[in-house]
PDB file of C-alpha atoms in Angstrom:
ATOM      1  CA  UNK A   1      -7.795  13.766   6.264  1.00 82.00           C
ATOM      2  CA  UNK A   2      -8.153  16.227   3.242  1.00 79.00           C
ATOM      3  CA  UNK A   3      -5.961  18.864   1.999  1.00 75.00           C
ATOM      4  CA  UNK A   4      -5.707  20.967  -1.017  1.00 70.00           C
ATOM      5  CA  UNK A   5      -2.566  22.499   0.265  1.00 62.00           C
ATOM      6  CA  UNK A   6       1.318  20.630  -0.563  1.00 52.00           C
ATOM      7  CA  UNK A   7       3.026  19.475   3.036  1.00 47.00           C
ATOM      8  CA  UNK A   8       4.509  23.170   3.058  1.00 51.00           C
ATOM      9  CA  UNK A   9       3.947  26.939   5.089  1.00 57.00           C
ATOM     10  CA  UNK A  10       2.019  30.167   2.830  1.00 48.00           C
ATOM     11  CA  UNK A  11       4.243  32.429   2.094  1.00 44.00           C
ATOM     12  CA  UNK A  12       2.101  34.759   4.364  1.00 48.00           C
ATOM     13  CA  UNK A  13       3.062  33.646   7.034  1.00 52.00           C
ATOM     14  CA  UNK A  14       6.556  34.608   6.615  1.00 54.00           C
ATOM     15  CA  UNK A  15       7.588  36.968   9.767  1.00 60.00           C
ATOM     16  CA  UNK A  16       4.730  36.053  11.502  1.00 79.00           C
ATOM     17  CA  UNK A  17       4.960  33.581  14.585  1.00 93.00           C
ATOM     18  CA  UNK A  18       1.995  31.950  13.439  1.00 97.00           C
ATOM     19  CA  UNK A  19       1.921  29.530  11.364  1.00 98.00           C
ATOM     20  CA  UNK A  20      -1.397  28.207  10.948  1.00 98.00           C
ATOM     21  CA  UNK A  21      -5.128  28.238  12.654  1.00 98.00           C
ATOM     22  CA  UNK A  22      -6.705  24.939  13.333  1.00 98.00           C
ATOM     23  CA  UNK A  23     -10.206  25.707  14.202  1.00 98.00           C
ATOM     24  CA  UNK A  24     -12.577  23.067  15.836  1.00 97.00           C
ATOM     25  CA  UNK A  25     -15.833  22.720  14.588  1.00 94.00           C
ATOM     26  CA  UNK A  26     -18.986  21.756  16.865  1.00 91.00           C
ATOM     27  CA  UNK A  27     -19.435  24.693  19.739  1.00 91.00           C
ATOM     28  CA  UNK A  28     -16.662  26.561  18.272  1.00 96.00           C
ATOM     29  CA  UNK A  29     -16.934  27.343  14.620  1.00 95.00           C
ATOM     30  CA  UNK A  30     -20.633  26.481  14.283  1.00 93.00           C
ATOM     31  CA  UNK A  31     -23.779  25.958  16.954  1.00 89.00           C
ATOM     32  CA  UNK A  32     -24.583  22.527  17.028  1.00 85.00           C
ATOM     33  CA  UNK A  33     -23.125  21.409  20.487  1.00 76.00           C
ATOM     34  CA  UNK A  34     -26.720  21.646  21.356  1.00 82.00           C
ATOM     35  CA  UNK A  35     -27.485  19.960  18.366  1.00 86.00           C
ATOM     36  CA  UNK A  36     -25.535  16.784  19.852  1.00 85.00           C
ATOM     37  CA  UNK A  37     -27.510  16.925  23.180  1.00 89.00           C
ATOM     38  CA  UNK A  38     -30.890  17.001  21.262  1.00 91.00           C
ATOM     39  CA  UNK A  39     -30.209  13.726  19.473  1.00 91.00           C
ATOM     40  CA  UNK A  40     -28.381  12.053  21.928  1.00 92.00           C
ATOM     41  CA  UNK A  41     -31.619  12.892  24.335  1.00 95.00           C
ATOM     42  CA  UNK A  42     -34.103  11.703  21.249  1.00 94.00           C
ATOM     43  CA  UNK A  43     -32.351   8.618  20.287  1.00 95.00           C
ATOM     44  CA  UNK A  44     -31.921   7.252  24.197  1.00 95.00           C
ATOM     45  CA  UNK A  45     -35.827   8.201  24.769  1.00 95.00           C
ATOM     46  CA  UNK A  46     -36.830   5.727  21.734  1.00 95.00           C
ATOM     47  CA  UNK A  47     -34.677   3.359  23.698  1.00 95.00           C
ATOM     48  CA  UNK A  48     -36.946   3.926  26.543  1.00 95.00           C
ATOM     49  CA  UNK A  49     -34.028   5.990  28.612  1.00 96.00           C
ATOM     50  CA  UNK A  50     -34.202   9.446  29.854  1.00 96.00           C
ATOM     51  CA  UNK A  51     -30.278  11.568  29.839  1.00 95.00           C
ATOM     52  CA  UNK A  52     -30.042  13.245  33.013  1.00 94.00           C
ATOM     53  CA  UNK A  53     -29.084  17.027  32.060  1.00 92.00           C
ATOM     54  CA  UNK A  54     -25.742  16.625  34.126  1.00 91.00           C
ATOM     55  CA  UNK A  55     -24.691  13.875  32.117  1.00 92.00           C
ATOM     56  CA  UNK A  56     -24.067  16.407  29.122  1.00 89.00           C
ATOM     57  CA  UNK A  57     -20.809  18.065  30.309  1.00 82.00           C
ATOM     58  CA  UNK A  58     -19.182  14.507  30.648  1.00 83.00           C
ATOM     59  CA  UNK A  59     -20.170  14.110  26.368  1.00 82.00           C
ATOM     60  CA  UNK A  60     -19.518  17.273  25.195  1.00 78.00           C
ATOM     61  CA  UNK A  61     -16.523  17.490  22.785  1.00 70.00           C
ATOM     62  CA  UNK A  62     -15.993  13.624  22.941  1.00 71.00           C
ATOM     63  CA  UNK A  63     -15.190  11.271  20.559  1.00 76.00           C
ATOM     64  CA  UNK A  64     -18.106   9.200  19.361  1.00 79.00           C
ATOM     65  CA  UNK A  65     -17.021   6.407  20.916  1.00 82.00           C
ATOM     66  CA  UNK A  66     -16.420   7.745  24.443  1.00 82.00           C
ATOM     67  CA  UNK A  67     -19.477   9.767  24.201  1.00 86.00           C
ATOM     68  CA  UNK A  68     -21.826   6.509  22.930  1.00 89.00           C
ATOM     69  CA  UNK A  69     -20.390   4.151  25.442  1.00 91.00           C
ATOM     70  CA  UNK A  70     -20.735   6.692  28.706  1.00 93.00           C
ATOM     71  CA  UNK A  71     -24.866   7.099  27.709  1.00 94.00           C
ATOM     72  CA  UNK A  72     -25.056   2.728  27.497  1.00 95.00           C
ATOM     73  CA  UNK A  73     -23.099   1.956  30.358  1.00 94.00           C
ATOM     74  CA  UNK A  74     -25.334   5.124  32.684  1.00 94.00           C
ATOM     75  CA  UNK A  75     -28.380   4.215  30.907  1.00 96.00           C
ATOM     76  CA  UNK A  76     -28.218   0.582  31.052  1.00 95.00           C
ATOM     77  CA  UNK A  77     -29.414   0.308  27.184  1.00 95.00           C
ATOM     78  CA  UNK A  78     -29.481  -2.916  25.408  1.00 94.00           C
ATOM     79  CA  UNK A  79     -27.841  -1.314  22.516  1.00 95.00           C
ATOM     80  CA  UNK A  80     -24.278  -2.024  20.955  1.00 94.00           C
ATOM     81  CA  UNK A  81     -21.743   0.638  20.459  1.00 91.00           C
ATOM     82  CA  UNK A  82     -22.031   0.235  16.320  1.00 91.00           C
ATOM     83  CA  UNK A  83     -25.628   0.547  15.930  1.00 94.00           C
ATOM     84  CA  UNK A  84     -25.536   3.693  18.947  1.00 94.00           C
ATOM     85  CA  UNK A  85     -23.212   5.500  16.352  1.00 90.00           C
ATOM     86  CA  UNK A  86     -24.969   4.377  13.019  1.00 91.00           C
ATOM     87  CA  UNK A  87     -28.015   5.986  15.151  1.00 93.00           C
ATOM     88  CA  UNK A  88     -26.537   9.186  16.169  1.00 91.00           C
ATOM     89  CA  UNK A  89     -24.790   9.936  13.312  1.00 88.00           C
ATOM     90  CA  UNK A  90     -27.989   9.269  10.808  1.00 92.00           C
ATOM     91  CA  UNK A  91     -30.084  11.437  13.355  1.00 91.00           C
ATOM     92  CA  UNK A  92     -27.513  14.337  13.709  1.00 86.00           C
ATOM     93  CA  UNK A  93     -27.086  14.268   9.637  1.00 88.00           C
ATOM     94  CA  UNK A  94     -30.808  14.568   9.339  1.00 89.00           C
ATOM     95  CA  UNK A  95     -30.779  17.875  11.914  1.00 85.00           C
ATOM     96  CA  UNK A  96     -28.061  19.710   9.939  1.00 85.00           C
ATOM     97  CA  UNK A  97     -29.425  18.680   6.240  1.00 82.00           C
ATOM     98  CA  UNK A  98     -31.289  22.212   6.605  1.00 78.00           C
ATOM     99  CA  UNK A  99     -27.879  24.098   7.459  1.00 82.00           C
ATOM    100  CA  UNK A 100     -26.240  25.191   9.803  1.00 89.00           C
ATOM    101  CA  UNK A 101     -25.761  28.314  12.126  1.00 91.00           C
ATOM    102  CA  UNK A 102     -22.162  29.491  12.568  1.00 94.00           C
ATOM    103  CA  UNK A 103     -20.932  31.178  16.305  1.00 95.00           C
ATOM    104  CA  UNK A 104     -20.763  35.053  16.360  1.00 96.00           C
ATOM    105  CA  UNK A 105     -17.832  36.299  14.801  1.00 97.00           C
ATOM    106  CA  UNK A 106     -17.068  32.634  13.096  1.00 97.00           C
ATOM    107  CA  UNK A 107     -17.633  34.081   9.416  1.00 96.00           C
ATOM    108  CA  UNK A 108     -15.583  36.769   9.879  1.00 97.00           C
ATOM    109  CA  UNK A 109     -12.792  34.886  11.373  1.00 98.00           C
ATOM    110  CA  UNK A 110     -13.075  33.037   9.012  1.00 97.00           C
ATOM    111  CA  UNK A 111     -13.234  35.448   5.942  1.00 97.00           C
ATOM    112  CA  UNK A 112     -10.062  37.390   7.417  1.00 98.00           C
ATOM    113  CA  UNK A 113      -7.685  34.069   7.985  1.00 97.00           C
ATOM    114  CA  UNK A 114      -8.502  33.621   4.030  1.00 96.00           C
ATOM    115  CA  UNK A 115      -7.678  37.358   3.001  1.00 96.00           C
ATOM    116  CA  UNK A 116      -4.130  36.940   4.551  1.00 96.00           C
ATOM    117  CA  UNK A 117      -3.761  33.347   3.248  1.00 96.00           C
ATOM    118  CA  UNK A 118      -3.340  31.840   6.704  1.00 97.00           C
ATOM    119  CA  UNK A 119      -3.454  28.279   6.124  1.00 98.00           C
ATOM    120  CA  UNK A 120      -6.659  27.333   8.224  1.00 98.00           C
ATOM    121  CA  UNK A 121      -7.666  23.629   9.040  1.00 98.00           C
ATOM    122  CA  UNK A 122     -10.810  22.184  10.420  1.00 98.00           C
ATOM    123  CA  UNK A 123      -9.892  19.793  13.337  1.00 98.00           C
ATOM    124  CA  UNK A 124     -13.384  17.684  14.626  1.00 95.00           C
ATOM    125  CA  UNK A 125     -13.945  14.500  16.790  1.00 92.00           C
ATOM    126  CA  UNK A 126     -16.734  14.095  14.048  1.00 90.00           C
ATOM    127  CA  UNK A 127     -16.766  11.544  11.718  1.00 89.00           C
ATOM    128  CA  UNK A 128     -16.064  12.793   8.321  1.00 94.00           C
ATOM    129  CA  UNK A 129     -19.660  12.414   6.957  1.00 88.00           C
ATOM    130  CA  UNK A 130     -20.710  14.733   9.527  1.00 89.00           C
ATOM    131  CA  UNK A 131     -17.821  17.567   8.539  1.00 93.00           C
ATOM    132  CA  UNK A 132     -18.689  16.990   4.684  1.00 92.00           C
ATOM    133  CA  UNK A 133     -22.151  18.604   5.543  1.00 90.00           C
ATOM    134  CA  UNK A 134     -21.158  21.065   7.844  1.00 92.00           C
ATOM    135  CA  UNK A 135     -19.115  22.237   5.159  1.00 93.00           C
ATOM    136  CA  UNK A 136     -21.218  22.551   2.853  1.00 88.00           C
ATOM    137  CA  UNK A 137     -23.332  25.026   4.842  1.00 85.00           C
ATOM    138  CA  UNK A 138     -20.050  26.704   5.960  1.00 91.00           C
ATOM    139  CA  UNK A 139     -18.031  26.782   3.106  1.00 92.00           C
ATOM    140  CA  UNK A 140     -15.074  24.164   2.494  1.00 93.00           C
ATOM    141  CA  UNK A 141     -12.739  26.695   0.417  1.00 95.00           C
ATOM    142  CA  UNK A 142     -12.091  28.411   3.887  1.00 96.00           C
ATOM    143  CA  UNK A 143      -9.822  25.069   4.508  1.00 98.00           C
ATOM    144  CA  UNK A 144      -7.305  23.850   3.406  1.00 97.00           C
ATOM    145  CA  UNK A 145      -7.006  20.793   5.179  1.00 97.00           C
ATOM    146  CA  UNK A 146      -9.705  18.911   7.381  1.00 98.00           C
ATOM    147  CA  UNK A 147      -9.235  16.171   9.941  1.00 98.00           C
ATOM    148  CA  UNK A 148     -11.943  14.220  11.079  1.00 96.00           C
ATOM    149  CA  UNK A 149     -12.253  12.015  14.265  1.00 93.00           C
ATOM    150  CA  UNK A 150     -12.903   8.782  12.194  1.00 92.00           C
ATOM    151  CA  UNK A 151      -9.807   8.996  10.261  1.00 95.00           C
ATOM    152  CA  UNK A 152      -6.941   9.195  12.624  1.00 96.00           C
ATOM    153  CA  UNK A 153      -5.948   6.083  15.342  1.00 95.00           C
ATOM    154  CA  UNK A 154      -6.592   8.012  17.893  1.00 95.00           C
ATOM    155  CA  UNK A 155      -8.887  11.462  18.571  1.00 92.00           C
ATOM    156  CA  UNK A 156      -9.256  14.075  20.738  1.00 93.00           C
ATOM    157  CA  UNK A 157      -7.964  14.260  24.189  1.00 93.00           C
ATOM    158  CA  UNK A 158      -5.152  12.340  21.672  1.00 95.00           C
ATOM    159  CA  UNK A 159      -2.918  15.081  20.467  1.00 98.00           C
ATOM    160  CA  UNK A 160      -2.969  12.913  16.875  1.00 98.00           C
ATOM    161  CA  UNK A 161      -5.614  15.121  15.009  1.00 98.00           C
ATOM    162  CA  UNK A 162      -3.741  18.394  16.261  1.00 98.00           C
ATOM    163  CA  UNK A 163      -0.311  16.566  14.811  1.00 98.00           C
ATOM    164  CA  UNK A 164      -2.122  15.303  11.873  1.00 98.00           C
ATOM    165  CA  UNK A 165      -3.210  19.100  10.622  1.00 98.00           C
ATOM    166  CA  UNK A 166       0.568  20.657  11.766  1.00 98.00           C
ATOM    167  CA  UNK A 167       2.457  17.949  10.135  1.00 97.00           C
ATOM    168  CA  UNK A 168      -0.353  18.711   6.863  1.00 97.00           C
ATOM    169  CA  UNK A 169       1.071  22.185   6.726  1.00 97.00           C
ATOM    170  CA  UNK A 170       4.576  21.363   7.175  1.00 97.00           C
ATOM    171  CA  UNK A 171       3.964  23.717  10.753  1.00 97.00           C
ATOM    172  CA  UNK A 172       5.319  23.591  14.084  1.00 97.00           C
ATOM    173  CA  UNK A 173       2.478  22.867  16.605  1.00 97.00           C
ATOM    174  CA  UNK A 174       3.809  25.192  19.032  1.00 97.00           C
ATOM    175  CA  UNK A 175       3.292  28.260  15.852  1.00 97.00           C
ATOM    176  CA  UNK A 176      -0.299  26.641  15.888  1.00 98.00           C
ATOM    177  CA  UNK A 177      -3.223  28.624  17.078  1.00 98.00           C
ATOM    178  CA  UNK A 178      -5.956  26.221  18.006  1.00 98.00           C
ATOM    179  CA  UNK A 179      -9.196  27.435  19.173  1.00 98.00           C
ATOM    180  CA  UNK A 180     -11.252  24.708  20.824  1.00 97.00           C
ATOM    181  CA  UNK A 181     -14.532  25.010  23.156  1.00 95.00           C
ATOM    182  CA  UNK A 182     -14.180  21.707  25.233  1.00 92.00           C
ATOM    183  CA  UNK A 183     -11.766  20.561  27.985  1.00 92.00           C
ATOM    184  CA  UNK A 184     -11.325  17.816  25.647  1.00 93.00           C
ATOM    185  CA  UNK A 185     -10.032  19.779  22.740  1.00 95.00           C
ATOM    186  CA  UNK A 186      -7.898  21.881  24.543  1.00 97.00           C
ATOM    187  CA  UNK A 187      -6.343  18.704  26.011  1.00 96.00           C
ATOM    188  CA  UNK A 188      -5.622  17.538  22.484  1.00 97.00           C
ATOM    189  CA  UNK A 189      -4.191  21.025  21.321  1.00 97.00           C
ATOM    190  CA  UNK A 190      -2.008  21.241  23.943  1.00 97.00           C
ATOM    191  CA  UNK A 191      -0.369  17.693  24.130  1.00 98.00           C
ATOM    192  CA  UNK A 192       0.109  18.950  20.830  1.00 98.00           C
ATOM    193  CA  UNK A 193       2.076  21.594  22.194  1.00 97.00           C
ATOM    194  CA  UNK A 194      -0.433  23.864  20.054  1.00 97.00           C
ATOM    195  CA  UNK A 195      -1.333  27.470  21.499  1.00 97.00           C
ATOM    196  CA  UNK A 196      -5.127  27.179  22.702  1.00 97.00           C
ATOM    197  CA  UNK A 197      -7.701  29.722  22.701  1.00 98.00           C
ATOM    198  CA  UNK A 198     -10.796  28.805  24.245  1.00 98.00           C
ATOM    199  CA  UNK A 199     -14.456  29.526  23.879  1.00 97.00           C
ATOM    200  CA  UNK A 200     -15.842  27.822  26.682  1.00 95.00           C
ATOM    201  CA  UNK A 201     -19.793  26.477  25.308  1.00 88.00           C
ATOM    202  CA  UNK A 202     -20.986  24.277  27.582  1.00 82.00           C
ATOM    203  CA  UNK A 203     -18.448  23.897  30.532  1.00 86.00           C
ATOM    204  CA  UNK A 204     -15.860  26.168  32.174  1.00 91.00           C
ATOM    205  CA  UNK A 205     -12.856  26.042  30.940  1.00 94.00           C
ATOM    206  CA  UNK A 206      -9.710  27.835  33.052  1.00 92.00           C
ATOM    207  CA  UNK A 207      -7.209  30.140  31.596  1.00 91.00           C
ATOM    208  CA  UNK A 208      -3.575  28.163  31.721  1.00 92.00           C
ATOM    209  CA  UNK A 209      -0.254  29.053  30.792  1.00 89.00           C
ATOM    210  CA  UNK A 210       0.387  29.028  26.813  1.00 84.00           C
ATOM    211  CA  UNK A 211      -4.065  29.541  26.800  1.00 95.00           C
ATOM    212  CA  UNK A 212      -5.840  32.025  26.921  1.00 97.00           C
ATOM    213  CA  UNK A 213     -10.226  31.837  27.268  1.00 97.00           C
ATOM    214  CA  UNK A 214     -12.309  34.200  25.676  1.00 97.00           C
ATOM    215  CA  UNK A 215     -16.348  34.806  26.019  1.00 96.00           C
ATOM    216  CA  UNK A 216     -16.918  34.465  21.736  1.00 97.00           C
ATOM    217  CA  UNK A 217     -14.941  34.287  18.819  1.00 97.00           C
ATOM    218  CA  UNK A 218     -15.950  38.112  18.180  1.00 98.00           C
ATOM    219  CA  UNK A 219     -12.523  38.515  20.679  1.00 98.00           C
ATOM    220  CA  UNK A 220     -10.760  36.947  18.238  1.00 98.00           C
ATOM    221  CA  UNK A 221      -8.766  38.178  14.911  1.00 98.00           C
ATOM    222  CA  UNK A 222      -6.041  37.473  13.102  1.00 97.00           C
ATOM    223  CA  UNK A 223      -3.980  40.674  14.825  1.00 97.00           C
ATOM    224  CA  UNK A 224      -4.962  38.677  18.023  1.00 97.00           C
ATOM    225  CA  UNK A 225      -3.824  35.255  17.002  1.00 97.00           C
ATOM    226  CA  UNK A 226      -0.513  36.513  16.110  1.00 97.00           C
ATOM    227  CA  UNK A 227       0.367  38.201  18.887  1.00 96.00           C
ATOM    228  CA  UNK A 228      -0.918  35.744  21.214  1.00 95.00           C
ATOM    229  CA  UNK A 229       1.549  32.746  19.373  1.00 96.00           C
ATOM    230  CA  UNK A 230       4.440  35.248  19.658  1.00 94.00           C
ATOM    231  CA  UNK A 231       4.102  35.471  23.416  1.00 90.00           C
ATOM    232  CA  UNK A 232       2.888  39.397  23.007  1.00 76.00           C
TER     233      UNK A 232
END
């Protein structure tokens, strides 16, 4: 985890019910869900195995390590769960290394949660090599703390990274506004007992009590957020 912030609140967010935003990244802050798929796809051909197209709901918003080991044990490749991730990782860092593009509506999210001072945290199942250069395509000064999926015990569905980035503000998860994209996230954020908004990418997701699903993050603002955490 990284944080330029002290263990404590803004003093924005005085008289607000929210507390803080804790933002996923892949499918919901930037477009590279699809980016996933592609090398997953690439690196299992050179292995001489084809993905079947249905297989990429069960992936999607996974850990690493759930995602790698589903692919060997349905493929059948002779390949060990290290060198799968060494290989997905190296080809997914090569795909970004020319930038890349955020979801509609994700900059200016972004640009308003800074104007109010809303503490804002990055919460991935990515390894933290991966954030590091999605960030620097994205900007890293609109977080103030970042969790990655390689530096906690346990990841997403785990509630730990959603926790991790409360306990980093000194917030209570349930003043948390997470917005997630994958039935896997939300399950983190709310174990958490975070408030989820969803932006479905590749799968469904249903609305649920304490979430609420939206089509793009250009539903979303920080007038939104609020009133959603306070029940409005």
């Amino acid at each position: 985890m990284t944080s330029t912030v002290p263990a404590s609140l803004t003093r924005t967010t005085e008289g607000s019910a929210l507390q803080a935003v804790l933002l996923d990244m892949d499918g919901t802050l930037v477009d590279t869900e699809g980016f996933w798929w592609d090398v997953e796809v690439e690196v299992f051909a050179d292995l001489g195995h084809r993905l079947e197209t249905a297989w990429r709901e069960v992936v999607v918003g996974g850990p690493m390590t759930r995602s790698a080991g589903y692919l060997i044990e349905v493929t059948g490749a002779d390949i060990a769960m290290e060198e799968l991730t060494v290989l997905l990782n190296d080809r997914f860092e090569k795909r970004i290394g020319r930038g890349v593009p955020l979801m509609p509506g994700a900059a200016r999210l972004l640009a308003e949660l800074a104007a109010h001072e809303v503490p804002t945290a990055l919460v991935s199942a990515s390894h933290r090599r991966i954030i590091d250069r999605v960030l620097d395509s994205v900007g890293r000064h609109h977080f103030a703390l970042t969790v990655a999926g390689d530096e906690v015990t346990r990841t997403k569905p785990h509630p730990e990274p959603y926790l991790t980035a409360a306990a980093g503000f000194g917030a209570d998860p349930g003043r948390c506004a997470v917005i997630e994209d994958t039935a896997t996230g939300v399950a983190a954020a709310e174990a958490a007992g975070c408030k989820v908004v969803a932006v479905p990418s590749v799968a469904p997701i249903a609305a649920a009590p304490g979430r609420t699903v939206v089509t793009s993050l250009e539903q979303v603002d920080l007038a939104f957020l609020r009133g959603f955490v306070a029940g409005e």
